[in-house]
PDB file of C-alpha atoms in Angstrom:
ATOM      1  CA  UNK W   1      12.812  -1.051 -13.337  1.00  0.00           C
ATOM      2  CA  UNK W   2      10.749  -3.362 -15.451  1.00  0.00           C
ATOM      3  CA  UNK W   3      10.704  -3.583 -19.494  1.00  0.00           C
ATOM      4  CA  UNK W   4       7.075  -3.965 -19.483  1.00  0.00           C
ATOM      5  CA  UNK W   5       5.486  -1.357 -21.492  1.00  0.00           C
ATOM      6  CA  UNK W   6       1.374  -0.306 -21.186  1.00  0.00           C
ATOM      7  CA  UNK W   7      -0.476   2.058 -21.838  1.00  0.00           C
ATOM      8  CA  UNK W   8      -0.992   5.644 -19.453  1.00  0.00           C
ATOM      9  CA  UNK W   9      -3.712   5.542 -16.787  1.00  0.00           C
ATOM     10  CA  UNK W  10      -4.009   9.066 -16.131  1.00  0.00           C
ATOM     11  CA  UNK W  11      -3.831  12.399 -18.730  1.00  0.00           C
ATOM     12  CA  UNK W  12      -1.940  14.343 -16.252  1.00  0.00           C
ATOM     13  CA  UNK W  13       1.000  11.738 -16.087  1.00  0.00           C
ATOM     14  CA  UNK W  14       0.626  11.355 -12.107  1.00  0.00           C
ATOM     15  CA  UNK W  15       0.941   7.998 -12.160  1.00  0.00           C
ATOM     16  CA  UNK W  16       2.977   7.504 -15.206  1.00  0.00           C
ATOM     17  CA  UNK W  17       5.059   9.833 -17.232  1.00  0.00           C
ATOM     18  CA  UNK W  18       7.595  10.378 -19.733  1.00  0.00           C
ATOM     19  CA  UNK W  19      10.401  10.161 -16.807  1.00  0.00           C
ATOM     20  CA  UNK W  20       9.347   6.617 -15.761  1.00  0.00           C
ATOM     21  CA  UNK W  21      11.819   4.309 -16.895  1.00  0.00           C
ATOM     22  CA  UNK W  22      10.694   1.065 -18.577  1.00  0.00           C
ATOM     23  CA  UNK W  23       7.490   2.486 -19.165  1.00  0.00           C
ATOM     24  CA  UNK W  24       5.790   3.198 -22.596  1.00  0.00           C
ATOM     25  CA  UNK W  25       3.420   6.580 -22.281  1.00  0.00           C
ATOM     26  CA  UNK W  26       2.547   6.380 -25.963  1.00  0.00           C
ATOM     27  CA  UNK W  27      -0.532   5.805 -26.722  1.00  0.00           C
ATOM     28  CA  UNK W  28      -0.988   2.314 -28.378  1.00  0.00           C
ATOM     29  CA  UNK W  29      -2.730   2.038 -32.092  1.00  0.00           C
ATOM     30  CA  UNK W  30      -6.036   0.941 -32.375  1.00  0.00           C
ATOM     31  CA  UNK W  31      -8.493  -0.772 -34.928  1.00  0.00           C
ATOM     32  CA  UNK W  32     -11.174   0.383 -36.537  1.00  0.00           C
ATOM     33  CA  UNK W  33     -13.146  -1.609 -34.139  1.00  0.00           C
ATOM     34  CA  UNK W  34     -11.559  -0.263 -30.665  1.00  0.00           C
ATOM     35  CA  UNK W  35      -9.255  -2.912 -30.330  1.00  0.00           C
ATOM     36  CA  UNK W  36      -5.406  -1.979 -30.498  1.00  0.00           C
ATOM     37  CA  UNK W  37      -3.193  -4.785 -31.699  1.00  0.00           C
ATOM     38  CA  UNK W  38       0.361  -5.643 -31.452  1.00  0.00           C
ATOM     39  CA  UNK W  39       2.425  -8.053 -33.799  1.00  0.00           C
ATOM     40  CA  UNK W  40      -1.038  -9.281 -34.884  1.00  0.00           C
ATOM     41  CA  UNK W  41      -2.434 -10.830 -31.593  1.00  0.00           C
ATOM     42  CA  UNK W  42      -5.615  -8.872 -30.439  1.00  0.00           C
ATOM     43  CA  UNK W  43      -5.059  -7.159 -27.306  1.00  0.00           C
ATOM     44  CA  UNK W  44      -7.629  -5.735 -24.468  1.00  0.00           C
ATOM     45  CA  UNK W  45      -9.163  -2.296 -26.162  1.00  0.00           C
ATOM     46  CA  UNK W  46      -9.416   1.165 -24.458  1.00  0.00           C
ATOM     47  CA  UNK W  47     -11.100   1.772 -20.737  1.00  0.00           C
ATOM     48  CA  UNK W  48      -9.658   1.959 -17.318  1.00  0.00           C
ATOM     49  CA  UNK W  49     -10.298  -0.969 -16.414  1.00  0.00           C
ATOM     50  CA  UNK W  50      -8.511  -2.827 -19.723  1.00  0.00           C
ATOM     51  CA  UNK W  51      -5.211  -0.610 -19.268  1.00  0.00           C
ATOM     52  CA  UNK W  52      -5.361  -1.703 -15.467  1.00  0.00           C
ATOM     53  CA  UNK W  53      -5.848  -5.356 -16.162  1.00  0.00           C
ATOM     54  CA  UNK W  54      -1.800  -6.449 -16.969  1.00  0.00           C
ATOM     55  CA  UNK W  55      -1.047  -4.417 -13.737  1.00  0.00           C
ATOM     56  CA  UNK W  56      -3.580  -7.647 -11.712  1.00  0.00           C
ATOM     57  CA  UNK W  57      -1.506 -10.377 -13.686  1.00  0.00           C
ATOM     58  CA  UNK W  58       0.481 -11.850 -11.143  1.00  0.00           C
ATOM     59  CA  UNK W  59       1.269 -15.376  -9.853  1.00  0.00           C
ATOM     60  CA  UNK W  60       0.283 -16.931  -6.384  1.00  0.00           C
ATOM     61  CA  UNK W  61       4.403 -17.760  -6.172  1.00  0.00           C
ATOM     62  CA  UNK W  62       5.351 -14.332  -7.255  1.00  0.00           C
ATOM     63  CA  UNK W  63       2.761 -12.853  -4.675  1.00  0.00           C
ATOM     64  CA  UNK W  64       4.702 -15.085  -1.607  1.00  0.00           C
ATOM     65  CA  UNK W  65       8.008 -14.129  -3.087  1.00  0.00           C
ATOM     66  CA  UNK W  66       6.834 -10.677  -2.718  1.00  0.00           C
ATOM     67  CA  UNK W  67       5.287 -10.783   0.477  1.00  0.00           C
ATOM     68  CA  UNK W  68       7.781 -12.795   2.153  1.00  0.00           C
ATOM     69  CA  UNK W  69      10.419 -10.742   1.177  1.00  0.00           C
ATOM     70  CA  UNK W  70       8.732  -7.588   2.539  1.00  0.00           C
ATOM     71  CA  UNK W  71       8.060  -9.274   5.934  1.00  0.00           C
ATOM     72  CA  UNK W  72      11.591 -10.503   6.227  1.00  0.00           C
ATOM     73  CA  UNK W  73      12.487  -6.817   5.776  1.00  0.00           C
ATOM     74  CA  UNK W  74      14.510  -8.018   2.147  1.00  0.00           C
ATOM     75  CA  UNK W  75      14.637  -6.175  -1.168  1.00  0.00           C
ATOM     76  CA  UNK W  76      12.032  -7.616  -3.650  1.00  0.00           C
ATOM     77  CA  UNK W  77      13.756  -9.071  -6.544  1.00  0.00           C
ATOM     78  CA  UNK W  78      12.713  -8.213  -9.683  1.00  0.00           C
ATOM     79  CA  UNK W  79      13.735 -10.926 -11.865  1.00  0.00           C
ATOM     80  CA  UNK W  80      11.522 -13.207  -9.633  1.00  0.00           C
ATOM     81  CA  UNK W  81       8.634 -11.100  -9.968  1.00  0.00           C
ATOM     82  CA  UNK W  82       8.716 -11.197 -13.821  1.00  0.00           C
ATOM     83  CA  UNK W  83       6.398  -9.370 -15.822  1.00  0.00           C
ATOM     84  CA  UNK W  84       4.335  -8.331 -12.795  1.00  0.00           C
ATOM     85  CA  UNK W  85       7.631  -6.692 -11.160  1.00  0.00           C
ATOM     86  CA  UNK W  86       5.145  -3.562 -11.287  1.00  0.00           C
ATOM     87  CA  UNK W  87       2.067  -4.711 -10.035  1.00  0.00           C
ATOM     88  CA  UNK W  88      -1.207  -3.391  -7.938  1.00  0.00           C
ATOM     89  CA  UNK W  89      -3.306  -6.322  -7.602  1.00  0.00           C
ATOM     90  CA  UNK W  90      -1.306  -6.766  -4.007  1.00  0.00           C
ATOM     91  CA  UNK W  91      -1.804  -3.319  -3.448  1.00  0.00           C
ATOM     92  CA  UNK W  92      -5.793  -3.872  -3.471  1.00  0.00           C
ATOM     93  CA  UNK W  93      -5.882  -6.701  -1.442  1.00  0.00           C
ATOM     94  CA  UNK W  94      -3.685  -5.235   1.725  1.00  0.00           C
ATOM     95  CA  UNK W  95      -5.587  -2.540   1.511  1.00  0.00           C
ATOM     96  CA  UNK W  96      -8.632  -4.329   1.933  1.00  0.00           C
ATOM     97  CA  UNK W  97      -7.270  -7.374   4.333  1.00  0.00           C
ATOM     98  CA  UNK W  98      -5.247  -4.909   6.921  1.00  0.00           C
ATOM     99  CA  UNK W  99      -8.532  -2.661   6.895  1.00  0.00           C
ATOM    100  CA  UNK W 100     -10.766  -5.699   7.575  1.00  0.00           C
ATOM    101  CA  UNK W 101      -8.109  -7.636   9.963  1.00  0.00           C
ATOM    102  CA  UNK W 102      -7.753  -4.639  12.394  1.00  0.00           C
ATOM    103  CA  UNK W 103     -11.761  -4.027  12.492  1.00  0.00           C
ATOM    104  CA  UNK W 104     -12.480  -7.523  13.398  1.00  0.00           C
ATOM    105  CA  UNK W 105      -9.176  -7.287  15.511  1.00  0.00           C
ATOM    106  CA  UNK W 106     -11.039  -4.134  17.654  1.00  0.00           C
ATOM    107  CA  UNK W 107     -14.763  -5.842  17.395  1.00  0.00           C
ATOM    108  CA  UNK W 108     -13.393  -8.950  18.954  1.00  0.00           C
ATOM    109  CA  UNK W 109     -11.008  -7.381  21.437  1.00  0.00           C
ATOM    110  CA  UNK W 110     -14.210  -5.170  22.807  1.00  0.00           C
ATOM    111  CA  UNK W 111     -16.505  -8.172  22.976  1.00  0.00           C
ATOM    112  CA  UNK W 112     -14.271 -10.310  25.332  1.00  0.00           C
ATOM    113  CA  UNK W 113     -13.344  -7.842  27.219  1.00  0.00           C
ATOM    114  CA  UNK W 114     -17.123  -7.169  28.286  1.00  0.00           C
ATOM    115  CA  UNK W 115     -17.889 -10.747  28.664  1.00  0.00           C
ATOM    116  CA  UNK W 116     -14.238 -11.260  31.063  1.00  0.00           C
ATOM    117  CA  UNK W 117     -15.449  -8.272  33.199  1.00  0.00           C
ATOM    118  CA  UNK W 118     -19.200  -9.464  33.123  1.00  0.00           C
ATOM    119  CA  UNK W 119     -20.641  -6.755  31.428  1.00  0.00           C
ATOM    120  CA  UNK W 120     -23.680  -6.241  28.823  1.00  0.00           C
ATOM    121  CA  UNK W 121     -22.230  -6.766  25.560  1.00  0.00           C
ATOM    122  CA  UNK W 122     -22.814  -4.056  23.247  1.00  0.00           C
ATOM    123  CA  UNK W 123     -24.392  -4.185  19.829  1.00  0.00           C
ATOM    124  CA  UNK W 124     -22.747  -3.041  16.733  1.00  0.00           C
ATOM    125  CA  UNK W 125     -24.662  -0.055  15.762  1.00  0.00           C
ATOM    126  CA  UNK W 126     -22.302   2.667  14.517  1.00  0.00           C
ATOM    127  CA  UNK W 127     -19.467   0.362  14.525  1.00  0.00           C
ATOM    128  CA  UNK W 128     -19.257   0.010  10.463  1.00  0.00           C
ATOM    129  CA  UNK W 129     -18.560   3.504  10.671  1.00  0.00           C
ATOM    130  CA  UNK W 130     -15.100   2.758  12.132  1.00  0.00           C
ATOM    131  CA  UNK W 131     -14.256   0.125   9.185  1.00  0.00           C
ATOM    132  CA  UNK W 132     -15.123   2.596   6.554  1.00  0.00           C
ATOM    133  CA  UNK W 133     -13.162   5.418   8.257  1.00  0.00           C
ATOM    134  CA  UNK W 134     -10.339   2.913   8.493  1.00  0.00           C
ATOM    135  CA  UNK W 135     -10.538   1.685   5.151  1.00  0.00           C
ATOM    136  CA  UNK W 136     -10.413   5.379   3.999  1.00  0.00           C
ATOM    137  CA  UNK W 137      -7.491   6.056   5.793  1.00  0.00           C
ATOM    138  CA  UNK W 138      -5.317   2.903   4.123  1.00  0.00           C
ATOM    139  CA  UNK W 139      -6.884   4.249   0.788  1.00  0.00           C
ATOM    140  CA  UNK W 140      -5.968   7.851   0.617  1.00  0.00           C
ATOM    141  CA  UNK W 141      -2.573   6.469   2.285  1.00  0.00           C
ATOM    142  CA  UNK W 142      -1.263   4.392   0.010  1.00  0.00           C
ATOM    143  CA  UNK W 143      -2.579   6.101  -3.240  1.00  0.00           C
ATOM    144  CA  UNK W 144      -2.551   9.421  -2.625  1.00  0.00           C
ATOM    145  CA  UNK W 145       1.062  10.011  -0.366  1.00  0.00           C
ATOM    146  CA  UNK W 146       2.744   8.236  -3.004  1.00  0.00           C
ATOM    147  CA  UNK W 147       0.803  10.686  -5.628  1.00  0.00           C
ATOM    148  CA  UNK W 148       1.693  13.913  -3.621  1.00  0.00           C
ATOM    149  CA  UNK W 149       5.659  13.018  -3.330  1.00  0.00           C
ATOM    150  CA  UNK W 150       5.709  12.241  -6.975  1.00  0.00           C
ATOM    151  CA  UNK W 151       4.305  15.546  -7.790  1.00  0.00           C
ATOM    152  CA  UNK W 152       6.607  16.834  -5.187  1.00  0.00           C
ATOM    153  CA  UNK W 153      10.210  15.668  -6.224  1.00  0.00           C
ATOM    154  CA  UNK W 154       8.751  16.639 -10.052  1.00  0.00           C
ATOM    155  CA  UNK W 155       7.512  19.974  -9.610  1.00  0.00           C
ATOM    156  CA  UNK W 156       9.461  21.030  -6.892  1.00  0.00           C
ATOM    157  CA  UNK W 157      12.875  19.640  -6.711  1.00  0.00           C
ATOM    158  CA  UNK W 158      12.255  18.657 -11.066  1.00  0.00           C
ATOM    159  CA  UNK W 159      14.019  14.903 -10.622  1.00  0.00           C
ATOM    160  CA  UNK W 160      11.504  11.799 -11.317  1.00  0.00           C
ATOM    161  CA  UNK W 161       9.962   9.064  -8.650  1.00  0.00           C
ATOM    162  CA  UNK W 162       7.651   6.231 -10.566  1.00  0.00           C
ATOM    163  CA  UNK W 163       4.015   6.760  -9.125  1.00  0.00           C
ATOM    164  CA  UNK W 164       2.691   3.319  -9.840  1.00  0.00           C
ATOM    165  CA  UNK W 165       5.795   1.622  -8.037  1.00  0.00           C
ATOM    166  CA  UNK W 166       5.445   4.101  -5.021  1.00  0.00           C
ATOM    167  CA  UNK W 167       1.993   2.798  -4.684  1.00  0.00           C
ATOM    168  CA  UNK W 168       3.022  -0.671  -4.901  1.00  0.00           C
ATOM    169  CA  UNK W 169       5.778   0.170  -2.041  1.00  0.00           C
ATOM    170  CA  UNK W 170       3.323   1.652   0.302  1.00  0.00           C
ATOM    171  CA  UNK W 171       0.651  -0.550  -0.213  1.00  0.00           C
ATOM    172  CA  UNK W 172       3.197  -3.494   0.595  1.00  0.00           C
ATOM    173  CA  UNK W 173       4.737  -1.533   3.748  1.00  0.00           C
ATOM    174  CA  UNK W 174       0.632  -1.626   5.104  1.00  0.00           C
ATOM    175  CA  UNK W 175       1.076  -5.700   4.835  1.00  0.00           C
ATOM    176  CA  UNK W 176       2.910  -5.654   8.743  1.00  0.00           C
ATOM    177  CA  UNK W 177      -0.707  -4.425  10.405  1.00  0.00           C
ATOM    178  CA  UNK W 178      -2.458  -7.627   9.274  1.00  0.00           C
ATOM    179  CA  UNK W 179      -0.328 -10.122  11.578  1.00  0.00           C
ATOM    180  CA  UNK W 180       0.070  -7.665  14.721  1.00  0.00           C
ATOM    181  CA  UNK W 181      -4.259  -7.711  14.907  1.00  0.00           C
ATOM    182  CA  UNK W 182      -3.752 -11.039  16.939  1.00  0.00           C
ATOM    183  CA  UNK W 183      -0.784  -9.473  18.943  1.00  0.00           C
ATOM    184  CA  UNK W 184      -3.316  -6.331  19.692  1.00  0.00           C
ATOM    185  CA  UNK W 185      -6.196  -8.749  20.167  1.00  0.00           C
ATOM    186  CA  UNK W 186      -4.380 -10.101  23.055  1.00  0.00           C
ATOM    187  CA  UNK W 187      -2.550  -7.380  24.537  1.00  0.00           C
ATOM    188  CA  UNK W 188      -5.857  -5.563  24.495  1.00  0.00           C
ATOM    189  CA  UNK W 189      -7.370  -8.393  27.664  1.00  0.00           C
ATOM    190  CA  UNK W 190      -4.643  -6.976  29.661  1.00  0.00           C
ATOM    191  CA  UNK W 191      -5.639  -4.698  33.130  1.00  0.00           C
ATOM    192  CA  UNK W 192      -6.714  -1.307  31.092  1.00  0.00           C
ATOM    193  CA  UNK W 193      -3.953   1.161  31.930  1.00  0.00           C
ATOM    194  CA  UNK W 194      -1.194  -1.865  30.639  1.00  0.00           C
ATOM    195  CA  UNK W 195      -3.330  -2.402  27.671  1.00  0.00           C
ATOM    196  CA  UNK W 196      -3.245   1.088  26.456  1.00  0.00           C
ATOM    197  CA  UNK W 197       0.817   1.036  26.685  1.00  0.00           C
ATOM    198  CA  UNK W 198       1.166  -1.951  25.125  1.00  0.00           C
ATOM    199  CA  UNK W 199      -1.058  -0.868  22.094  1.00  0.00           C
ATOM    200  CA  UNK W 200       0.889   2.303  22.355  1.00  0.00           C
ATOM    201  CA  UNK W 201       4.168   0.003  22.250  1.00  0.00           C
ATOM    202  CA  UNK W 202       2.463  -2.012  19.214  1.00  0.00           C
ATOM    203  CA  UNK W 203       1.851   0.557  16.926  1.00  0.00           C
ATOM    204  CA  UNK W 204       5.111   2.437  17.201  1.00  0.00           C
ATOM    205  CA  UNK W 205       6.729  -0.865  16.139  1.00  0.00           C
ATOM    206  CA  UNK W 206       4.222  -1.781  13.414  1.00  0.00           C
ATOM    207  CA  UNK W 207       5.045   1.749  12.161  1.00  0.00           C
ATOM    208  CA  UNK W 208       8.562   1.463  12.526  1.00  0.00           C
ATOM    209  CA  UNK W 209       8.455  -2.185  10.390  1.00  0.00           C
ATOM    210  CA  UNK W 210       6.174  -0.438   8.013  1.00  0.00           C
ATOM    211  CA  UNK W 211       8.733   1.936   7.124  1.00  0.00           C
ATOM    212  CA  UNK W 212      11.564   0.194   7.270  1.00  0.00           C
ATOM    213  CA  UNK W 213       9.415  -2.120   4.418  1.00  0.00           C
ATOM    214  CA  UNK W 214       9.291   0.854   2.143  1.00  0.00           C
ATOM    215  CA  UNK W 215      11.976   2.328   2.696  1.00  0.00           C
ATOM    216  CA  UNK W 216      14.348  -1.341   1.817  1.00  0.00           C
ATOM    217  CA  UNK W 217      12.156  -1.383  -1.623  1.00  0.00           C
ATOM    218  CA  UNK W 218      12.768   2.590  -2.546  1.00  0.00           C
ATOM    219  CA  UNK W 219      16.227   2.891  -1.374  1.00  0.00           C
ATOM    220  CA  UNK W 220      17.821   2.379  -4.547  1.00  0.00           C
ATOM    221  CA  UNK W 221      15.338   5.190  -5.761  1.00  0.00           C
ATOM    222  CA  UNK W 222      15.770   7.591  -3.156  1.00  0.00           C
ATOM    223  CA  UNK W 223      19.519   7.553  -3.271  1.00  0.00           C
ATOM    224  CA  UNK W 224      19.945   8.865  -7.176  1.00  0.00           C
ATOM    225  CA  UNK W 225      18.181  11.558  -6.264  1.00  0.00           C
ATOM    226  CA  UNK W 226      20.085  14.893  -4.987  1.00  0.00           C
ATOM    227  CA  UNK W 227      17.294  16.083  -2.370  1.00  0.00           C
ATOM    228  CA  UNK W 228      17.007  11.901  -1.199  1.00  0.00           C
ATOM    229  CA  UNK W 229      17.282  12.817   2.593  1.00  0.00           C
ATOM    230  CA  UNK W 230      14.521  15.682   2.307  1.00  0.00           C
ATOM    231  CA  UNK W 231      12.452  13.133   0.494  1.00  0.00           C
ATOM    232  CA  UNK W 232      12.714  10.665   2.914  1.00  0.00           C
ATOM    233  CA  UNK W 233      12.210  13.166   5.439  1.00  0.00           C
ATOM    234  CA  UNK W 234       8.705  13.704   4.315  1.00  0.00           C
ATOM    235  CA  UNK W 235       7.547  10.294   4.033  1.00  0.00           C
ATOM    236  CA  UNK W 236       8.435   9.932   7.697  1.00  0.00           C
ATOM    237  CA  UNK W 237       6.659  12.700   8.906  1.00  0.00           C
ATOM    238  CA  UNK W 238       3.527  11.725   7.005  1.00  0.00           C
ATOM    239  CA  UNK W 239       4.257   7.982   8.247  1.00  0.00           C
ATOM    240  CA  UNK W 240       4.137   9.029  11.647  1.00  0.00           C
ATOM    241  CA  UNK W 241       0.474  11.184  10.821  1.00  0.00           C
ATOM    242  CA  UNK W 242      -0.714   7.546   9.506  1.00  0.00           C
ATOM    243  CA  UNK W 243       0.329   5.331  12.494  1.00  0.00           C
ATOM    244  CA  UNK W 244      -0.699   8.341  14.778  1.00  0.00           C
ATOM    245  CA  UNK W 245      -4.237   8.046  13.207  1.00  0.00           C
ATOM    246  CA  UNK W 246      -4.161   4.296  12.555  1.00  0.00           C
ATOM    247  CA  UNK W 247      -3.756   4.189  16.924  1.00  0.00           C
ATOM    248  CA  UNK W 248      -6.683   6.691  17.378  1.00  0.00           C
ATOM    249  CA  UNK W 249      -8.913   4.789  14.576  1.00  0.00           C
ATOM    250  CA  UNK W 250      -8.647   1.021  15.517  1.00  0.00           C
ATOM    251  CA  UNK W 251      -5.736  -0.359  16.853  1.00  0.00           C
TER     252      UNK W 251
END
């Protein structure tokens, strides 16, 4: 893991805790004024969002590394990454770009498909509904699976995952639905009862590329651990609940 030390998001240690290697859980000293210093040079004071801020600090070259690396199914490396080897500013922005790409995916796929078979195009009333459902669904995936198996290997089988890197993982493993929305966009003008077993066919793979993307970055992880296997028999399961629901939502 990374050397980079900051300061605890959470009280309850969910995200961080003592266990996390490379981490610094204590809190940092502060000024008079509300500003905590280190070596002299002023640093951000207290606040969510100024202990989140060195977790956004990352490159546009170590973002590709990253992402490329995923998508060619390789182990992120983390002297490339740097200082923002631990990072959640990626993590946002899948969220929000896989959410968006598969909306506008479904919205688009609908539309042409009334037009080729000359009927009334519908409006879009209700249809924000589906985007918020969807973006809901990445959400509580990525942030709060990750949350649930940390508590789980901790409390339960009393051995230590890092919460903020499982979130990273996941978040990174949603990155293969934003390039198979053209794939579905297509496949989705084919005769109706092909279309719904290619989509079928599409989101089984998508999930299986998903996990295989988590699974490369968390190996290492997963095998110091003495119940690994029951672990990663979990995260399967509730992979297969998300790319269940991600089919039924939007794709």
């Amino acid at each position: 893991m990374n050397s980079t030390r900051y300061d605890p998001v959470d009280s309850d240690d969910i995200l961080f805790s003592a266990d996390d290697d490379g981490f610094d859980t204590a809190p940092a000293e502060h000024t008079a004024a509300g500003a905590s210093t280190s070596a002299g040079d002023p640093q951000l004071g207290g606040g969510l969002f100024n202990t989140l801020a060195p977790y956004y600090a990352v490159t546009s070259e170590q973002l590709f590394h990253k992402t490329r690396s995923s998508l060619m199914l390789q182990k992120v490396q983390t002297l490339e990454m740097g200082n923002a080897a631990t990072e959640i500013y990626s993590t946002v922005w899948i969220i929000l770009s896989a959410s968006i790409a598969l909306y506008v995916s479904r919205g688009l796929r609908t539309v042409l498909y009334e037009i080729l078979r000359g009927q009334e195009v519908g409006g879009s009333h209700g249809q924000y509904r589906i985007l918020v459902r969807v973006l809901w669904l990445f959400a509580t995936y990525v942030v709060a699976v990750p949350l649930v198996l940390k508590l789980v290997v901790r409390y339960a089988f009393s051995e230590a995952l890092h919460g903020l890197e499982l979130v990273q993982w996941y978040g990174l493993g949603c990155l293969v639905w934003i390039p198979l929305t053209p794939i579905s966009l297509i496949l989705g003008l084919l005769p109706e009862g092909w279309a719904g077993l290619a989509q079928l066919i599409l989101a089984v793979a998508g999930g299986a590329y998903s996990f295989m993307v988590m699974y490369i970055q968390l190996k290492e992880d997963l095998s110091e651990l003495s119940r690994g296997r029951a672990v990663m028999a979990m995260m399967a399961a509730m992979h297969v609940v998300f790319v269940l629901l991600v089919k039924l939502l939007i794709l």
